[in-house]
Amino acid sequence: MGGSPGWFCVIGAFLAAWTGGEITGRWLPPMWAERFGDSLGLRLLVGFAGGAVMAFGARLAGGCTSGHGISGALQLSVGSWISLICFFAGGVVTAMLLYGT
């Protein structure tokens, strides 16, 4: 394992997916194909673009979601609370766009 906590996350995610029966071998989830079509290229483009926007946002906010949500908010940092509220609002908007509700 090399002592890296990152490996534990990968192994934990794999075990959770395996024991939960979520390993399907599909490249596109049915919900994605239903809403956006069956283009793997579009899925990859959106995934990489989302990752780039998240990285930019983390840099702009001075930390990642976990850092602000757990550490900063517990230290009563106003900036962390604002970031945390925006993370939740962004999640709600994203869920509404994906699920159409």
CSV table of N, CA and C in Angstrom, one decimal:
chain,number,residue,atom,x,y,z
A,1,MET,N,0.8,-1.2,0.0
A,1,MET,CA,0.0,0.0,0.0
A,1,MET,C,0.9,1.3,0.0
A,2,GLY,N,2.1,1.2,0.5
A,2,GLY,CA,3.0,2.3,0.4
A,2,GLY,C,2.6,3.4,1.4
A,3,GLY,N,1.7,3.2,2.3
A,3,GLY,CA,1.4,4.2,3.3
A,3,GLY,C,0.5,5.3,2.8
A,4,SER,N,0.1,5.3,1.6
A,4,SER,CA,-0.6,6.4,1.0
A,4,SER,C,-2.1,6.2,1.3
A,5,PRO,N,-2.8,7.3,1.9
A,5,PRO,CA,-4.2,7.2,2.2
A,5,PRO,C,-5.0,7.1,1.0
A,6,GLY,N,-4.5,7.6,-0.2
A,6,GLY,CA,-5.2,7.5,-1.4
A,6,GLY,C,-5.6,6.1,-1.8
A,7,TRP,N,-4.7,5.2,-1.6
A,7,TRP,CA,-4.9,3.8,-1.9
A,7,TRP,C,-6.1,3.2,-1.1
A,8,PHE,N,-6.2,3.6,0.1
A,8,PHE,CA,-7.3,3.1,1.0
A,8,PHE,C,-8.6,3.6,0.4
A,9,CYS,N,-8.6,4.8,-0.1
A,9,CYS,CA,-9.9,5.3,-0.7
A,9,CYS,C,-10.3,4.5,-2.0
A,10,VAL,N,-9.3,4.2,-2.8
A,10,VAL,CA,-9.5,3.4,-4.0
A,10,VAL,C,-10.0,2.0,-3.6
A,11,ILE,N,-9.4,1.4,-2.7
A,11,ILE,CA,-9.7,0.0,-2.3
A,11,ILE,C,-11.1,0.1,-1.6
A,12,GLY,N,-11.4,1.1,-0.8
A,12,GLY,CA,-12.7,1.2,-0.1
A,12,GLY,C,-13.8,1.4,-1.1
A,13,ALA,N,-13.6,2.2,-2.1
A,13,ALA,CA,-14.6,2.5,-3.2
A,13,ALA,C,-14.8,1.2,-3.9
A,14,PHE,N,-13.8,0.5,-4.3
A,14,PHE,CA,-14.0,-0.8,-5.0
A,14,PHE,C,-14.8,-1.8,-4.2
A,15,LEU,N,-14.4,-1.9,-2.9
A,15,LEU,CA,-15.1,-2.9,-2.0
A,15,LEU,C,-16.6,-2.5,-1.9
A,16,ALA,N,-16.9,-1.2,-1.7
A,16,ALA,CA,-18.2,-0.7,-1.6
A,16,ALA,C,-19.0,-1.0,-2.9
A,17,ALA,N,-18.4,-0.8,-4.0
A,17,ALA,CA,-19.1,-1.1,-5.3
A,17,ALA,C,-19.3,-2.6,-5.5
A,18,TRP,N,-18.3,-3.3,-5.1
A,18,TRP,CA,-18.4,-4.8,-5.3
A,18,TRP,C,-19.5,-5.4,-4.4
A,19,THR,N,-19.4,-5.1,-3.1
A,19,THR,CA,-20.4,-5.7,-2.2
A,19,THR,C,-21.8,-5.1,-2.4
A,20,GLY,N,-21.9,-3.9,-3.0
A,20,GLY,CA,-23.2,-3.3,-3.3
A,20,GLY,C,-23.8,-3.7,-4.6
A,21,GLY,N,-23.1,-4.6,-5.4
A,21,GLY,CA,-23.6,-5.0,-6.7
A,21,GLY,C,-23.6,-3.9,-7.7
A,22,GLU,N,-22.8,-2.9,-7.6
A,22,GLU,CA,-22.8,-1.8,-8.5
A,22,GLU,C,-21.8,-1.8,-9.6
A,23,ILE,N,-21.0,-2.9,-9.7
A,23,ILE,CA,-20.0,-3.0,-10.7
A,23,ILE,C,-20.8,-3.7,-11.9
A,24,THR,N,-21.0,-2.9,-13.0
A,24,THR,CA,-21.8,-3.3,-14.1
A,24,THR,C,-21.0,-3.6,-15.4
A,25,GLY,N,-19.9,-2.9,-15.5
A,25,GLY,CA,-19.1,-3.1,-16.7
A,25,GLY,C,-19.6,-2.2,-17.8
A,26,ARG,N,-20.6,-1.3,-17.5
A,26,ARG,CA,-21.1,-0.3,-18.5
A,26,ARG,C,-20.3,1.0,-18.5
A,27,TRP,N,-20.1,1.5,-19.7
A,27,TRP,CA,-19.4,2.8,-19.7
A,27,TRP,C,-20.3,4.0,-19.4
A,28,LEU,N,-21.6,3.8,-19.8
A,28,LEU,CA,-22.5,4.9,-19.6
A,28,LEU,C,-23.7,4.4,-18.7
A,29,PRO,N,-24.0,5.1,-17.6
A,29,PRO,CA,-25.1,4.7,-16.8
A,29,PRO,C,-26.4,4.9,-17.6
A,30,PRO,N,-27.4,4.2,-17.4
A,30,PRO,CA,-28.7,4.3,-18.1
A,30,PRO,C,-29.3,5.7,-18.0
A,31,MET,N,-29.2,6.4,-16.9
A,31,MET,CA,-29.7,7.7,-16.7
A,31,MET,C,-29.0,8.7,-17.7
A,32,TRP,N,-27.7,8.6,-17.8
A,32,TRP,CA,-27.0,9.4,-18.7
A,32,TRP,C,-27.4,9.2,-20.2
A,33,ALA,N,-27.5,7.9,-20.6
A,33,ALA,CA,-27.8,7.6,-21.9
A,33,ALA,C,-29.2,8.1,-22.2
A,34,GLU,N,-30.1,8.0,-21.3
A,34,GLU,CA,-31.5,8.4,-21.5
A,34,GLU,C,-31.6,9.9,-21.7
A,35,ARG,N,-30.9,10.7,-20.9
A,35,ARG,CA,-31.0,12.2,-20.9
A,35,ARG,C,-30.1,12.8,-22.0
A,36,PHE,N,-28.9,12.2,-22.2
A,36,PHE,CA,-27.9,12.9,-23.1
A,36,PHE,C,-27.5,12.1,-24.3
A,37,GLY,N,-28.0,10.9,-24.5
A,37,GLY,CA,-27.6,10.1,-25.6
A,37,GLY,C,-26.5,9.1,-25.2
A,38,ASP,N,-26.1,8.3,-26.2
A,38,ASP,CA,-25.1,7.2,-25.9
A,38,ASP,C,-23.7,7.6,-26.3
A,39,SER,N,-23.3,8.8,-26.3
A,39,SER,CA,-22.0,9.3,-26.8
A,39,SER,C,-21.0,9.2,-25.6
A,40,LEU,N,-20.1,8.2,-25.7
A,40,LEU,CA,-19.0,8.1,-24.7
A,40,LEU,C,-18.1,9.3,-24.7
A,41,GLY,N,-17.9,9.9,-25.9
A,41,GLY,CA,-17.0,11.1,-26.0
A,41,GLY,C,-17.6,12.3,-25.2
A,42,LEU,N,-18.9,12.4,-25.3
A,42,LEU,CA,-19.6,13.5,-24.6
A,42,LEU,C,-19.5,13.3,-23.1
A,43,ARG,N,-19.6,12.1,-22.7
A,43,ARG,CA,-19.5,11.7,-21.3
A,43,ARG,C,-18.1,12.1,-20.8
A,44,LEU,N,-17.1,11.7,-21.5
A,44,LEU,CA,-15.7,12.0,-21.1
A,44,LEU,C,-15.4,13.5,-21.1
A,45,LEU,N,-15.9,14.2,-22.1
A,45,LEU,CA,-15.7,15.6,-22.2
A,45,LEU,C,-16.4,16.3,-21.0
A,46,VAL,N,-17.6,16.0,-20.7
A,46,VAL,CA,-18.3,16.6,-19.5
A,46,VAL,C,-17.6,16.2,-18.2
A,47,GLY,N,-17.1,15.0,-18.1
A,47,GLY,CA,-16.4,14.6,-16.9
A,47,GLY,C,-15.1,15.3,-16.7
A,48,PHE,N,-14.3,15.5,-17.8
A,48,PHE,CA,-13.0,16.3,-17.7
A,48,PHE,C,-13.3,17.7,-17.5
A,49,ALA,N,-14.3,18.3,-18.1
A,49,ALA,CA,-14.7,19.7,-17.9
A,49,ALA,C,-15.1,19.9,-16.5
A,50,GLY,N,-15.9,19.0,-15.9
A,50,GLY,CA,-16.4,19.1,-14.5
A,50,GLY,C,-15.2,19.1,-13.6
A,51,GLY,N,-14.2,18.2,-13.9
A,51,GLY,CA,-13.0,18.1,-13.0
A,51,GLY,C,-12.2,19.4,-13.1
A,52,ALA,N,-12.1,20.0,-14.2
A,52,ALA,CA,-11.4,21.2,-14.4
A,52,ALA,C,-12.1,22.4,-13.6
A,53,VAL,N,-13.4,22.4,-13.7
A,53,VAL,CA,-14.1,23.5,-13.0
A,53,VAL,C,-14.0,23.3,-11.5
A,54,MET,N,-14.1,22.0,-11.1
A,54,MET,CA,-13.9,21.7,-9.6
A,54,MET,C,-12.5,22.2,-9.1
A,55,ALA,N,-11.5,21.8,-9.9
A,55,ALA,CA,-10.1,22.2,-9.5
A,55,ALA,C,-9.9,23.7,-9.5
A,56,PHE,N,-10.5,24.4,-10.5
A,56,PHE,CA,-10.5,25.9,-10.5
A,56,PHE,C,-11.2,26.4,-9.3
A,57,GLY,N,-12.4,25.9,-9.0
A,57,GLY,CA,-13.1,26.4,-7.8
A,57,GLY,C,-12.4,26.1,-6.5
A,58,ALA,N,-11.8,25.0,-6.4
A,58,ALA,CA,-11.0,24.7,-5.2
A,58,ALA,C,-9.9,25.6,-5.0
A,59,ARG,N,-9.2,26.0,-6.1
A,59,ARG,CA,-8.1,26.9,-6.1
A,59,ARG,C,-8.6,28.3,-5.7
A,60,LEU,N,-9.7,28.7,-6.3
A,60,LEU,CA,-10.3,30.0,-6.1
A,60,LEU,C,-10.8,30.2,-4.7
A,61,ALA,N,-11.4,29.1,-4.1
A,61,ALA,CA,-11.9,29.1,-2.7
A,61,ALA,C,-10.8,28.9,-1.7
A,62,GLY,N,-9.6,28.6,-2.1
A,62,GLY,CA,-8.6,28.4,-1.1
A,62,GLY,C,-8.6,27.0,-0.4
A,63,GLY,N,-9.2,26.0,-1.1
A,63,GLY,CA,-9.2,24.7,-0.5
A,63,GLY,C,-10.3,23.9,-1.1
A,64,CYS,N,-10.4,22.6,-0.8
A,64,CYS,CA,-11.4,21.7,-1.4
A,64,CYS,C,-12.7,21.7,-0.5
A,65,THR,N,-13.6,21.0,-1.0
A,65,THR,CA,-14.9,20.8,-0.3
A,65,THR,C,-14.7,20.3,1.1
A,66,SER,N,-13.9,19.2,1.2
A,66,SER,CA,-13.7,18.6,2.5
A,66,SER,C,-13.0,19.6,3.5
A,67,GLY,N,-12.0,20.3,3.0
A,67,GLY,CA,-11.3,21.2,3.8
A,67,GLY,C,-12.2,22.3,4.4
A,68,HIS,N,-13.0,22.9,3.5
A,68,HIS,CA,-13.9,24.0,3.9
A,68,HIS,C,-15.1,23.4,4.8
A,69,GLY,N,-15.7,22.3,4.3
A,69,GLY,CA,-16.8,21.8,5.0
A,69,GLY,C,-16.6,21.2,6.3
A,70,ILE,N,-15.4,20.6,6.5
A,70,ILE,CA,-15.1,19.9,7.8
A,70,ILE,C,-14.3,20.8,8.6
A,71,SER,N,-13.1,21.2,8.2
A,71,SER,CA,-12.2,21.9,9.0
A,71,SER,C,-12.6,23.4,9.2
A,72,GLY,N,-12.8,24.1,8.0
A,72,GLY,CA,-13.1,25.5,8.1
A,72,GLY,C,-14.4,25.8,8.8
A,73,ALA,N,-15.5,25.1,8.5
A,73,ALA,CA,-16.8,25.3,9.1
A,73,ALA,C,-16.8,25.1,10.6
A,74,LEU,N,-16.0,24.0,11.0
A,74,LEU,CA,-15.9,23.8,12.4
A,74,LEU,C,-15.1,24.8,13.2
A,75,GLN,N,-14.3,25.5,12.5
A,75,GLN,CA,-13.5,26.6,13.1
A,75,GLN,C,-14.3,27.9,13.0
A,76,LEU,N,-15.6,27.9,12.5
A,76,LEU,CA,-16.5,29.0,12.3
A,76,LEU,C,-15.9,30.1,11.4
A,77,SER,N,-15.2,29.6,10.3
A,77,SER,CA,-14.7,30.5,9.3
A,77,SER,C,-15.9,30.9,8.4
A,78,VAL,N,-16.1,32.2,8.3
A,78,VAL,CA,-17.2,32.7,7.5
A,78,VAL,C,-17.1,32.3,6.0
A,79,GLY,N,-15.9,32.4,5.5
A,79,GLY,CA,-15.6,32.0,4.1
A,79,GLY,C,-15.9,30.5,3.9
A,80,SER,N,-15.6,29.7,4.9
A,80,SER,CA,-15.9,28.3,4.8
A,80,SER,C,-17.4,28.0,4.8
A,81,TRP,N,-18.1,28.7,5.6
A,81,TRP,CA,-19.6,28.6,5.7
A,81,TRP,C,-20.2,29.0,4.4
A,82,ILE,N,-19.7,30.1,3.8
A,82,ILE,CA,-20.3,30.5,2.5
A,82,ILE,C,-20.0,29.5,1.4
A,83,SER,N,-18.8,29.0,1.4
A,83,SER,CA,-18.4,27.9,0.5
A,83,SER,C,-19.3,26.7,0.6
A,84,LEU,N,-19.5,26.3,1.9
A,84,LEU,CA,-20.3,25.1,2.1
A,84,LEU,C,-21.7,25.3,1.7
A,85,ILE,N,-22.3,26.4,1.9
A,85,ILE,CA,-23.7,26.7,1.4
A,85,ILE,C,-23.7,26.7,-0.1
A,86,CYS,N,-22.7,27.2,-0.8
A,86,CYS,CA,-22.6,27.2,-2.2
A,86,CYS,C,-22.4,25.8,-2.8
A,87,PHE,N,-21.7,25.0,-2.1
A,87,PHE,CA,-21.5,23.6,-2.5
A,87,PHE,C,-22.8,22.9,-2.5
A,88,PHE,N,-23.6,23.0,-1.4
A,88,PHE,CA,-24.9,22.4,-1.3
A,88,PHE,C,-25.9,22.9,-2.4
A,89,ALA,N,-25.9,24.3,-2.6
A,89,ALA,CA,-26.8,24.8,-3.6
A,89,ALA,C,-26.4,24.3,-5.0
A,90,GLY,N,-25.1,24.2,-5.3
A,90,GLY,CA,-24.6,23.7,-6.6
A,90,GLY,C,-25.0,22.2,-6.7
A,91,GLY,N,-25.0,21.5,-5.7
A,91,GLY,CA,-25.4,20.1,-5.7
A,91,GLY,C,-26.9,19.9,-6.0
A,92,VAL,N,-27.7,20.8,-5.4
A,92,VAL,CA,-29.2,20.8,-5.6
A,92,VAL,C,-29.5,21.1,-7.1
A,93,VAL,N,-28.8,22.2,-7.6
A,93,VAL,CA,-29.0,22.6,-9.0
A,93,VAL,C,-28.6,21.4,-10.0
A,94,THR,N,-27.4,20.8,-9.7
A,94,THR,CA,-27.0,19.7,-10.5
A,94,THR,C,-27.9,18.6,-10.5
A,95,ALA,N,-28.4,18.2,-9.3
A,95,ALA,CA,-29.4,17.1,-9.2
A,95,ALA,C,-30.7,17.4,-10.0
A,96,MET,N,-31.1,18.7,-9.9
A,96,MET,CA,-32.3,19.0,-10.6
A,96,MET,C,-32.1,19.0,-12.1
A,97,LEU,N,-30.9,19.3,-12.6
A,97,LEU,CA,-30.6,19.3,-14.0
A,97,LEU,C,-30.5,17.8,-14.5
A,98,LEU,N,-29.9,17.0,-13.7
A,98,LEU,CA,-29.7,15.6,-14.1
A,98,LEU,C,-31.0,14.8,-14.0
A,99,TYR,N,-31.8,15.0,-12.9
A,99,TYR,CA,-33.0,14.2,-12.7
A,99,TYR,C,-34.2,14.8,-13.2
A,100,GLY,N,-34.1,16.1,-13.7
A,100,GLY,CA,-35.2,16.8,-14.3
A,100,GLY,C,-36.4,17.1,-13.4
A,101,THR,N,-36.1,17.3,-12.1
A,101,THR,CA,-37.2,17.6,-11.2
A,101,THR,C,-37.2,19.0,-10.7
